[in-house]
Short mmCIF file of C-alpha atoms in Angstrom, two decimals:
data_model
loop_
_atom_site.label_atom_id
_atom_site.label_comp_id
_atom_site.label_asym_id
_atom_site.label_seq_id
_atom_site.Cartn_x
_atom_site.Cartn_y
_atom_site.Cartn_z
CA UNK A 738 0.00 0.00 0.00
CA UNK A 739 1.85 3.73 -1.29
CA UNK A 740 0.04 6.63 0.21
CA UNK A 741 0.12 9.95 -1.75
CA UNK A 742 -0.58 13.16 -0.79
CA UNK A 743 -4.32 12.68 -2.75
CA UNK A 744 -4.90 9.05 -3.11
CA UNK A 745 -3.72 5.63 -1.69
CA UNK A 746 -2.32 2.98 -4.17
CA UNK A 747 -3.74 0.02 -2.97
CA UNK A 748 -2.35 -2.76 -5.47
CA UNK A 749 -0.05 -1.63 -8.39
CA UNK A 750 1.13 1.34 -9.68
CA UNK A 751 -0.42 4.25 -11.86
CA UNK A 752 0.70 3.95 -15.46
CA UNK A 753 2.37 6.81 -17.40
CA UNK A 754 1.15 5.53 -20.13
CA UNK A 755 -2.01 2.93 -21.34
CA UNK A 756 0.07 0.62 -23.41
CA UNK A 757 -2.47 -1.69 -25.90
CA UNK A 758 -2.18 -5.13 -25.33
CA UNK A 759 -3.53 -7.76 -27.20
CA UNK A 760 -6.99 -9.37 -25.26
CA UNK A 761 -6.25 -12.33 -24.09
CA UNK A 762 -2.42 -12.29 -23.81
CA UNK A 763 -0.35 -15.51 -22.60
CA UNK A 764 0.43 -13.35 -19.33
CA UNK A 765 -2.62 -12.27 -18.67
CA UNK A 766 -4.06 -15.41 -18.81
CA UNK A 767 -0.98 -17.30 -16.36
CA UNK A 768 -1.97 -14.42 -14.32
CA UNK A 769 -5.59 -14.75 -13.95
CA UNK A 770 -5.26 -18.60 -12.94
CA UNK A 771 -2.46 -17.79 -10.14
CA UNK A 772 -4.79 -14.91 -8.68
CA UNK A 773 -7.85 -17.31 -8.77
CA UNK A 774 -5.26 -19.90 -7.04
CA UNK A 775 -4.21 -17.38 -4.54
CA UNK A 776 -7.94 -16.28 -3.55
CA UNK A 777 -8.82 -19.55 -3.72
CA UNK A 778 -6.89 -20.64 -0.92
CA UNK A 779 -6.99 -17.45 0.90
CA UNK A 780 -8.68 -17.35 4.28
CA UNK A 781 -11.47 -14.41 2.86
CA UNK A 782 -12.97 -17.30 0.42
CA UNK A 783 -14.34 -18.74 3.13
CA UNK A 784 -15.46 -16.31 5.46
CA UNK A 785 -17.17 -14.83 1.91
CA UNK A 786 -18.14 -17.08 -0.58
CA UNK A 787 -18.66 -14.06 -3.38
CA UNK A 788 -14.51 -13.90 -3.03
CA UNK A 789 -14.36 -17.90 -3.80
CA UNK A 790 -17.20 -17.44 -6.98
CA UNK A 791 -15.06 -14.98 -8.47
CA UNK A 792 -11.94 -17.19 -8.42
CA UNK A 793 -13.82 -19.84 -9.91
CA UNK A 794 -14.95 -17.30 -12.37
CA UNK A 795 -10.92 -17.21 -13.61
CA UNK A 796 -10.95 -20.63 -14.28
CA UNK A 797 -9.17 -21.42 -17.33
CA UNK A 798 -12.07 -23.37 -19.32
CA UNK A 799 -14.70 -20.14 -18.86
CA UNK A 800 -12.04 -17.88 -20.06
CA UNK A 801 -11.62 -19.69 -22.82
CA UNK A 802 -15.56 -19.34 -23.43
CA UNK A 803 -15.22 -15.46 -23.42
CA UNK A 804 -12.11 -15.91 -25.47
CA UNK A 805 -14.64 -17.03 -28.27
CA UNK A 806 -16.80 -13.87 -27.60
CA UNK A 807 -14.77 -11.62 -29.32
CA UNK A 808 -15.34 -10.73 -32.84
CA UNK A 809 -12.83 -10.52 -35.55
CA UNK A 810 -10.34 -11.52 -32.26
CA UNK A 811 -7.47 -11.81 -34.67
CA UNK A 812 -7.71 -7.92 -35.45
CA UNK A 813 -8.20 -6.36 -31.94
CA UNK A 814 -6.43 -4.42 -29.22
CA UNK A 815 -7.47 -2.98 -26.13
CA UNK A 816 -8.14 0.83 -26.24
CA UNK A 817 -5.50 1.56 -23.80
CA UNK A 818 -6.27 2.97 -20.11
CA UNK A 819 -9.86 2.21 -18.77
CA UNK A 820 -10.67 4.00 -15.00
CA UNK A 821 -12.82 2.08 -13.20
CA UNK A 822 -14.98 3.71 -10.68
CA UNK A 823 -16.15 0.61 -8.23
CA UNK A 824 -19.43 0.38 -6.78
CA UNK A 825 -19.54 0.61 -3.24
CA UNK A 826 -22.07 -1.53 -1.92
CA UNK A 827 -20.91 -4.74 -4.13
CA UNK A 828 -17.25 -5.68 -2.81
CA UNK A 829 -16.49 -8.09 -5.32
CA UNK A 830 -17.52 -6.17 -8.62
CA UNK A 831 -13.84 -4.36 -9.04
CA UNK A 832 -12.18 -7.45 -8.99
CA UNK A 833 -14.75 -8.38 -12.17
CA UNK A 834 -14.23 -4.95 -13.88
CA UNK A 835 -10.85 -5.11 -13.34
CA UNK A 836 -10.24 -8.05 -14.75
CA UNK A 837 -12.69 -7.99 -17.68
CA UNK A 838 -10.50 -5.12 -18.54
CA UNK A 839 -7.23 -6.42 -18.11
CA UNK A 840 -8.21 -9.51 -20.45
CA UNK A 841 -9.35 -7.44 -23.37
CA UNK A 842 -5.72 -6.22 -23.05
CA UNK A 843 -6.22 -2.68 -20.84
CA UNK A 844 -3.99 -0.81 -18.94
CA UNK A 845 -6.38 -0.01 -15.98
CA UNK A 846 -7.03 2.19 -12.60
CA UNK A 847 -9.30 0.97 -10.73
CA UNK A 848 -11.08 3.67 -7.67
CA UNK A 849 -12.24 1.94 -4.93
CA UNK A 850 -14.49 3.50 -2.25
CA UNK A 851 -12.84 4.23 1.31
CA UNK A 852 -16.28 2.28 2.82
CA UNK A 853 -14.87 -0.38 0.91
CA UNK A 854 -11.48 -1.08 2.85
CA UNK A 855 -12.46 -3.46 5.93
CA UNK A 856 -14.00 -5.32 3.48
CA UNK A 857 -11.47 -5.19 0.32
CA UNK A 858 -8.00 -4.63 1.96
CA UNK A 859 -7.00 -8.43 2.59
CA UNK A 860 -7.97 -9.39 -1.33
CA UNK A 861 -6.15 -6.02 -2.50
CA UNK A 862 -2.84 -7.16 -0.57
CA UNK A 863 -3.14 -10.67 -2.16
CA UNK A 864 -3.57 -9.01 -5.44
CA UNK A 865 -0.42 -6.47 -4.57
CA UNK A 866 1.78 -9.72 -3.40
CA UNK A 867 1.41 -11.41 -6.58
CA UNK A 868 1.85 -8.53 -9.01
CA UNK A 869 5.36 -7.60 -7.20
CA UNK A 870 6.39 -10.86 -8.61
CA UNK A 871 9.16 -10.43 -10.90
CA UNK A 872 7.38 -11.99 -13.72
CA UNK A 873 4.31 -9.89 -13.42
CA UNK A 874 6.20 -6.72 -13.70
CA UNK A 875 4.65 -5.57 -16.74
CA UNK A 876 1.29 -5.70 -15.45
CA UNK A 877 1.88 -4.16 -12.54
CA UNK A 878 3.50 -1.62 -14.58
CA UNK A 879 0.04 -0.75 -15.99
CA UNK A 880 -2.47 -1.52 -13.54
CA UNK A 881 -3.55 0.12 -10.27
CA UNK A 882 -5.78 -0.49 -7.82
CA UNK A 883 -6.61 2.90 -5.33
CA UNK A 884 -8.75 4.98 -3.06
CA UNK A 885 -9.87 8.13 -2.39
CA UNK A 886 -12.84 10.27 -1.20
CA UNK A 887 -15.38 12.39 -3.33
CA UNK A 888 -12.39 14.12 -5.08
CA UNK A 889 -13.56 15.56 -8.38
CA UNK A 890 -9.96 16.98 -9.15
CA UNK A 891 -8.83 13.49 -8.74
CA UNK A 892 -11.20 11.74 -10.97
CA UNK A 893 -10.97 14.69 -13.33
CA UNK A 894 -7.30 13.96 -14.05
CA UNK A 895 -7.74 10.37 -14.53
CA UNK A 896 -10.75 10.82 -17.03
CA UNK A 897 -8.87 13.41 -18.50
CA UNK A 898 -5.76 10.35 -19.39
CA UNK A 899 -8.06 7.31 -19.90
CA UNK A 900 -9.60 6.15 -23.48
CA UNK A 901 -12.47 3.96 -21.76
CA UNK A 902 -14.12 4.89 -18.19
CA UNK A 903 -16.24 2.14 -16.72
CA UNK A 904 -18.92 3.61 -13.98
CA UNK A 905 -21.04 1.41 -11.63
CA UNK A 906 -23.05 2.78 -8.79
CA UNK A 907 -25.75 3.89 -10.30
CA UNK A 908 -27.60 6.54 -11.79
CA UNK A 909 -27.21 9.42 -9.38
CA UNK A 910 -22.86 8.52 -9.46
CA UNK A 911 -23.19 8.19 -13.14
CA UNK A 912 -23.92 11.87 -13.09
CA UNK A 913 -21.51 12.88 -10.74
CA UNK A 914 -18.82 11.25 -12.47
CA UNK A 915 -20.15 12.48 -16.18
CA UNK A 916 -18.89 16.35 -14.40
CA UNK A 917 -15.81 15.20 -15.57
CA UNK A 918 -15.05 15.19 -19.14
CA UNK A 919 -13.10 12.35 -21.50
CA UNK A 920 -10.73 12.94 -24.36
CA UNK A 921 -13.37 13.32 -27.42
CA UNK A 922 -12.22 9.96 -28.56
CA UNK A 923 -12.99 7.82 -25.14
CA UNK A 924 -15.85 6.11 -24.56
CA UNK A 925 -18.22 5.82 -21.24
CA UNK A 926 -19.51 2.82 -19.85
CA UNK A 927 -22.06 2.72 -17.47
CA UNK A 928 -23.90 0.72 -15.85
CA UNK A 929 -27.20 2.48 -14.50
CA UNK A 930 -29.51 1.57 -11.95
CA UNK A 931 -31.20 -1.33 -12.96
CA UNK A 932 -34.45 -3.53 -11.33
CA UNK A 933 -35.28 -7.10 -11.89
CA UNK A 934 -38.03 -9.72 -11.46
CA UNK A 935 -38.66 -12.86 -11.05
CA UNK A 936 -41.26 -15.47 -12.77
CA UNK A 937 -42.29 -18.26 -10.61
CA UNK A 938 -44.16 -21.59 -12.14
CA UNK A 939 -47.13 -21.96 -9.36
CA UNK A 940 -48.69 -25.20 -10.65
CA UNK A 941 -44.85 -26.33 -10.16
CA UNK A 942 -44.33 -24.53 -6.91
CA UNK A 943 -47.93 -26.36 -5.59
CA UNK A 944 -47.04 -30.01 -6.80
CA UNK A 945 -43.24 -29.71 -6.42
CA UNK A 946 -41.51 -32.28 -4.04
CA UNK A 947 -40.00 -30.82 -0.53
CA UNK A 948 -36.32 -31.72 -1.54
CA UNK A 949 -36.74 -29.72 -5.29
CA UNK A 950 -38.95 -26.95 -3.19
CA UNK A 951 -35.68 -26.76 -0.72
CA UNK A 952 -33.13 -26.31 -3.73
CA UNK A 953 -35.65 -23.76 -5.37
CA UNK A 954 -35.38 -21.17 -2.33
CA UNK A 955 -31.96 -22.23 -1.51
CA UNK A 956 -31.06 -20.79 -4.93
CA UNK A 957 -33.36 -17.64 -4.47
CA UNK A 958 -31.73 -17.08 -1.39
CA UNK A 959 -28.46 -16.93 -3.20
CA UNK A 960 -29.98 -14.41 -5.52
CA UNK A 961 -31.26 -12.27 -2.71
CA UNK A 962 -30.04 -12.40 0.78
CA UNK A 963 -26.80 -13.16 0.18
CA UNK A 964 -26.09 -9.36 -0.84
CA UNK A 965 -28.97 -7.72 0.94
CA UNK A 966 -31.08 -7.56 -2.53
CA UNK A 967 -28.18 -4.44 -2.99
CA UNK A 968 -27.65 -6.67 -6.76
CA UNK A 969 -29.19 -4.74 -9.60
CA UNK A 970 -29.90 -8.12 -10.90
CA UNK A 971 -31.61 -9.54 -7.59
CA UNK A 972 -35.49 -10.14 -7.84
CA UNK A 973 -37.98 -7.39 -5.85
CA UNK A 974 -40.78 -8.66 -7.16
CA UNK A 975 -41.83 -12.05 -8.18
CA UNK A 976 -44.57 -12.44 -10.60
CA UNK A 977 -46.75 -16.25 -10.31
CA UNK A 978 -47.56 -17.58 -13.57
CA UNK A 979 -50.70 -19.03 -13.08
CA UNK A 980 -52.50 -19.78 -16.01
CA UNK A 981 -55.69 -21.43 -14.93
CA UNK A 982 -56.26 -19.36 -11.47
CA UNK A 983 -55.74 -22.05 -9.31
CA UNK A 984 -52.58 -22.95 -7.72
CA UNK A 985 -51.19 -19.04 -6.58
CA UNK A 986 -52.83 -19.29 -3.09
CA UNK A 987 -51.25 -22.71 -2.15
CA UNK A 988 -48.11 -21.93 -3.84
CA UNK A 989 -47.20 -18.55 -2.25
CA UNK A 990 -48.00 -20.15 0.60
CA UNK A 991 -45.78 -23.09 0.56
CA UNK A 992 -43.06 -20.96 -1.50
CA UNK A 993 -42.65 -18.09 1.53
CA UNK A 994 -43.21 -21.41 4.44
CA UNK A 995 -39.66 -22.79 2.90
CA UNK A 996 -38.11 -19.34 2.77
CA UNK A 997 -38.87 -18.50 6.55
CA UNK A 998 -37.21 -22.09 7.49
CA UNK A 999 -33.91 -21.31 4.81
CA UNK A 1000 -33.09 -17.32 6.09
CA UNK A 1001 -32.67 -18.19 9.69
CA UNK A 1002 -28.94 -17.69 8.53
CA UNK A 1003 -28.95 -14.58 7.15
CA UNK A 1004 -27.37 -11.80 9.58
CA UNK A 1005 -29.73 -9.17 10.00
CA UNK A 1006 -28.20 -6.23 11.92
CA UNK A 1007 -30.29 -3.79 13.80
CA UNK A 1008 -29.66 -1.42 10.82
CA UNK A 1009 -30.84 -3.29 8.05
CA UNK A 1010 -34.16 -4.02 10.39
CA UNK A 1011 -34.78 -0.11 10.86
CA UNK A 1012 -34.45 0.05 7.47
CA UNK A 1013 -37.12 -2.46 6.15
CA UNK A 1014 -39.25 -0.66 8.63
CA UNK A 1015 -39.12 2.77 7.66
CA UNK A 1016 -39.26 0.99 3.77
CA UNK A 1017 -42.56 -0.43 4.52
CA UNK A 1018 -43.88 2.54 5.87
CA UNK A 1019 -43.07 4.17 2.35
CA UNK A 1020 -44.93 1.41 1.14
CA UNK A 1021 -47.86 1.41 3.03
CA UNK A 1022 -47.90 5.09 2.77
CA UNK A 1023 -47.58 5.68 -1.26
CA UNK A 1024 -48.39 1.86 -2.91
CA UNK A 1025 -52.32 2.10 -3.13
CA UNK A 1026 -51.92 -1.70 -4.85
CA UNK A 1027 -50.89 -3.37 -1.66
CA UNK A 1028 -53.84 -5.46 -1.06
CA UNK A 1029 -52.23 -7.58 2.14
CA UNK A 1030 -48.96 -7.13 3.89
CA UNK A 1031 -47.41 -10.58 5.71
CA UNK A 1032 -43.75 -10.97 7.36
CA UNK A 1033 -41.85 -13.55 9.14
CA UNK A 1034 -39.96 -11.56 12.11
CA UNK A 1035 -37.58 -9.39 10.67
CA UNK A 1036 -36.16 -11.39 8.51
CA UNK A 1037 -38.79 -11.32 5.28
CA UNK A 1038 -41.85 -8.95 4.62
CA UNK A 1039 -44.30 -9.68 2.05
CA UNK A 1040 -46.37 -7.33 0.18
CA UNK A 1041 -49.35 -9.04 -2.21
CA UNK A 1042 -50.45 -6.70 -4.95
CA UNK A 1043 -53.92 -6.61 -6.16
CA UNK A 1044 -52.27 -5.36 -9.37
CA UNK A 1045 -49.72 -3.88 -10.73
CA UNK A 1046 -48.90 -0.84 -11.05
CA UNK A 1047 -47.75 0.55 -14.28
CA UNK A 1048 -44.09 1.60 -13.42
CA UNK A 1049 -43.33 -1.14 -10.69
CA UNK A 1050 -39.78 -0.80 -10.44
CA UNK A 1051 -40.70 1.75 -7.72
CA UNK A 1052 -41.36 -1.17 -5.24
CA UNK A 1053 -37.66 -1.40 -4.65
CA UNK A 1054 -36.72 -3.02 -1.19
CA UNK A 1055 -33.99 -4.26 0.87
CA UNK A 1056 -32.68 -6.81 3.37
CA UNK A 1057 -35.29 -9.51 2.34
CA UNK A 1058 -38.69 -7.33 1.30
CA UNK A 1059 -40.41 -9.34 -2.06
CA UNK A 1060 -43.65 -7.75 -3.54
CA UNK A 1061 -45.75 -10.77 -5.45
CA UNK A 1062 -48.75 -10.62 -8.08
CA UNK A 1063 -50.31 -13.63 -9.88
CA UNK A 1064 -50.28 -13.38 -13.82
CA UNK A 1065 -52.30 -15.68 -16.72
CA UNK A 1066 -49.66 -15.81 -18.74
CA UNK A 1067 -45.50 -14.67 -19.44
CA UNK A 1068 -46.76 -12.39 -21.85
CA UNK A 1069 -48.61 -10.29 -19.32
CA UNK A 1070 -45.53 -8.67 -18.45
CA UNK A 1071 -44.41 -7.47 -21.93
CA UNK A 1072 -46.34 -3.73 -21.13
CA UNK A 1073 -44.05 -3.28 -18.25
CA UNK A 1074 -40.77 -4.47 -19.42
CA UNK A 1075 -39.06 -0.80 -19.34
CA UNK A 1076 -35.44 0.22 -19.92
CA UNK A 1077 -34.77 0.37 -16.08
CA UNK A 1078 -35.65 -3.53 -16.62
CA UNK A 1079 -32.49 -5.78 -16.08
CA UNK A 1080 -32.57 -9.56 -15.06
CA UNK A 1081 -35.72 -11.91 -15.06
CA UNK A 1082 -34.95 -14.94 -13.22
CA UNK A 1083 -37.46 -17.70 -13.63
CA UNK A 1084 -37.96 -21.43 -11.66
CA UNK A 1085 -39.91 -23.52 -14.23
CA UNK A 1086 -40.20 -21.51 -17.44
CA UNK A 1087 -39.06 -22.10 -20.48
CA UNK A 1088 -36.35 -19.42 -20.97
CA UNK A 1089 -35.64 -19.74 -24.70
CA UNK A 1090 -39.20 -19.36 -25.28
CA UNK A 1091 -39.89 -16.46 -22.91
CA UNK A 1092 -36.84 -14.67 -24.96
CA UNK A 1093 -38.31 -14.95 -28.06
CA UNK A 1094 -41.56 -14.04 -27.18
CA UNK A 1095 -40.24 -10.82 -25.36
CA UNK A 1096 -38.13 -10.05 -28.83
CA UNK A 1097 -40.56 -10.34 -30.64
CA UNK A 1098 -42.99 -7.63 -28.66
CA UNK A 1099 -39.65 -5.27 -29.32
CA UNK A 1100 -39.32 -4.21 -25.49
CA UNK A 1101 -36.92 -1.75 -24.41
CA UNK A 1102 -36.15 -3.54 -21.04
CA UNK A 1103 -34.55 -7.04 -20.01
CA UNK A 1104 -30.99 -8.09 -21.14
CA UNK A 1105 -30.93 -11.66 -18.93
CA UNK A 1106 -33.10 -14.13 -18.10
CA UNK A 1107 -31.75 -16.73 -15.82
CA UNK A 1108 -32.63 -19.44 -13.62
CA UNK A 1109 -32.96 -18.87 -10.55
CA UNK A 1110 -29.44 -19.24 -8.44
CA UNK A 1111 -27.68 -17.29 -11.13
CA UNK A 1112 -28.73 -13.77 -10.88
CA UNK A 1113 -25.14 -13.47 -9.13
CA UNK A 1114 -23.37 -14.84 -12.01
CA UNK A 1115 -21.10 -12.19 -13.61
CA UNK A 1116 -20.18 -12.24 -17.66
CA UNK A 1117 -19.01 -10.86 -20.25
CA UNK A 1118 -22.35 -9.34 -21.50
CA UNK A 1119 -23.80 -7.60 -18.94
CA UNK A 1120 -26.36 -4.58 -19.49
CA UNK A 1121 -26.78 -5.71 -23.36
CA UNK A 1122 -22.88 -5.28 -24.15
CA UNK A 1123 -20.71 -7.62 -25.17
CA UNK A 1124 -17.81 -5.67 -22.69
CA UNK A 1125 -14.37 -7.83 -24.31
CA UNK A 1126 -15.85 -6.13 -27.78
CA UNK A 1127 -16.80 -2.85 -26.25
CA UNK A 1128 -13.06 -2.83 -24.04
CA UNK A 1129 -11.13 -3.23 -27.38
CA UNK A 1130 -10.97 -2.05 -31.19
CA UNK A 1131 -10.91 -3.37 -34.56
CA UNK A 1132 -7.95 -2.95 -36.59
CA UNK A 1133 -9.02 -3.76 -40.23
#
């Protein structure tokens, strides 16, 4: 760790130059499997497991997956220096952007929050430790990893050097950092705020077995708890198929009986419960739709709508807070699917047909649709962009 005057380096060093690298480089690729070996066996994996999915994210078979993402890969280099501005409420996400970077062949900085640190610093000294290896000089010749306050001089002089800038946080950062201008020929990327659903089978939730019920909501619980619903691409509100009008009532019912029994785990600090009280206050208060309210202690509130309204990505909670509404049929959704839309996870539905149906209707929301237990799962096209093809340029 190298403390300046306006910043602290906390893996790495600034670059005086972005130097283009080819994506996918032999280096970058030896070093990508001995960081996923390092984290892999570092104590942090297993006090988090978000820090052990993202080394098994490196593995060398799924790189060589996004390897094949690239188009015309025989004519590309990256664009040079890409600055990174982390989100703070995701831990994990830099060490994605970073490396998503790095392997389309970047020179990157990387700006990490200061309410990051307690939770960052051990991963950011494993990351420092391996790039002072000799071998892995130039990387860490080209790469840092920092972090500083709200300093706009500071983030104006590295927008002012870099040829990509890569924003997370949200929409109301994506402004703030947008105060600072780019050379005319970089390029922005960010990554708004975002809201996602899910779509729920009930005739399958009604009939299911105990043991495939218990793997459902263990999965959901993956999507949700595990990072306080803070995930653009974790589910608020889950939407029953239920195309005869039967099976919602004893489905929602045996759904939310399995989820009280699977988050007796999740650590709910006072915090978080003041929260999701003064949140359904809000509710109760502006959401004229909320036909019934329901929780389990602290740990899960449940608002039933008795419909929908028409720009639901408004009933946004945290800490375990799921609105629900019964629909005929998937295609019942297609009027709401806005651009604020992000991630449908389903349990039961046919994905490949509920993509072409929602093509089809030409919606301007919804870029993934998942099963559930993989909201988490970070790749290469996120948002709608292919990032490897967005990170680098075509040399014809």
């Amino acid at each position: 760790m190298r403390t300046t005057k306006n910043f602290t380096i906390l893996a790495g060093s600034i670059p005086e130059k972005g130097l283009p690298q080819r994506p996918f480089s032999p280096l970058t690729l030896q070093f990508c499997q001995d960081f996923a070996h390092q984290l892999q066996h570092h104590p942090i994996a297993n006090e988090d497991a978000a820090w052990a999915a993202f080394s098994f994210w490196l593995r060398p078979r799924k790189l060589e997956q996004y390897k094949n993402l690239l188009t015309f890969p025989e004519n590309r280099l990256g664009r040079g220096m890409t600055f990174h501005i982390a989100p703070a409420n995701m831990p994990t996400m830099f060490l994605y952007s970073f490396f998503i970077s790095l392997l389309a062949g970047n020179a990157n900085i990387v700006r990490l929050s200061p309410r990051l640190l307690p939770k960052v610093r051990p991963v950011c000294e494993a990351l420092s430790d391996l790039l002072n290896a000799p071998v892995y000089q130039p990387i860490k010749s080209q790469n840092a990893v920092l972090t500083y306050g709200h300093d706009r001089k500071i983030t104006d002089w590295f927008s002012k050097h870099c040829d990509s800038r890569v924003i997370w946080g949200g929409d109301k950062t994506i402004k703030e950092i947008r105060k600072s201008p780019l050379p005319p020929m970089a390029i922005d990327i960010p990554f708004a705020d975002r809201y996602s659903l899910a779509i729920l089978d009930s005739d399958y939730v009604a009939s299911c077995s105990e043991e495939e019920l218990k793997n459902a909501v263990h999965h959901f619980y993956l999507d949700t708890y595990e990072v306080d619903q803070n995930a653009c691409s974790s589910p608020r509100i889950l939407l029953w198929l239920d195309s005869k009008g039967e099976s919602f009532a004893i489905a929602q019912q045996r759904w939310w009986q399995a989820v009280t029994i699977e988050i007796q785990k999740y650590d709910l600090a006072a915090i978080k419960v003041s929260r999701k009280y003064a949140e359904a206050w809000k509710f109760a208060m502006h959401t004229p739709e909320i036909s019934h309210f329901a929780y389990a202690s602290n740990r899960l509130y449940v608002y039933t709508l008795s419909s929908l309204p028409q720009d639901f990505t408004q009933l946004s909670g945290a800490f375990g807070q799921f609105f629900q509404y019964p629909i005929r049929k998937s295609g019942d959704i297609i009027p709401y699917m806005t651009s604020k839309v992000q991630t449908i996870t389903t349990l039961n539905i046919d994905i490949q047909a509920l993509r072409t149906q929602l093509i089809q209707a030409g919606i301007t929301g919804v870029d993934r649709i998942v099963p559930f237990g993989q909201a988490m799962d970070m790749d290469m096209i996120w948002d709608g962009r292919n990032l490897l093809d967005t990170l680098t340029r075509i040399i014809r």
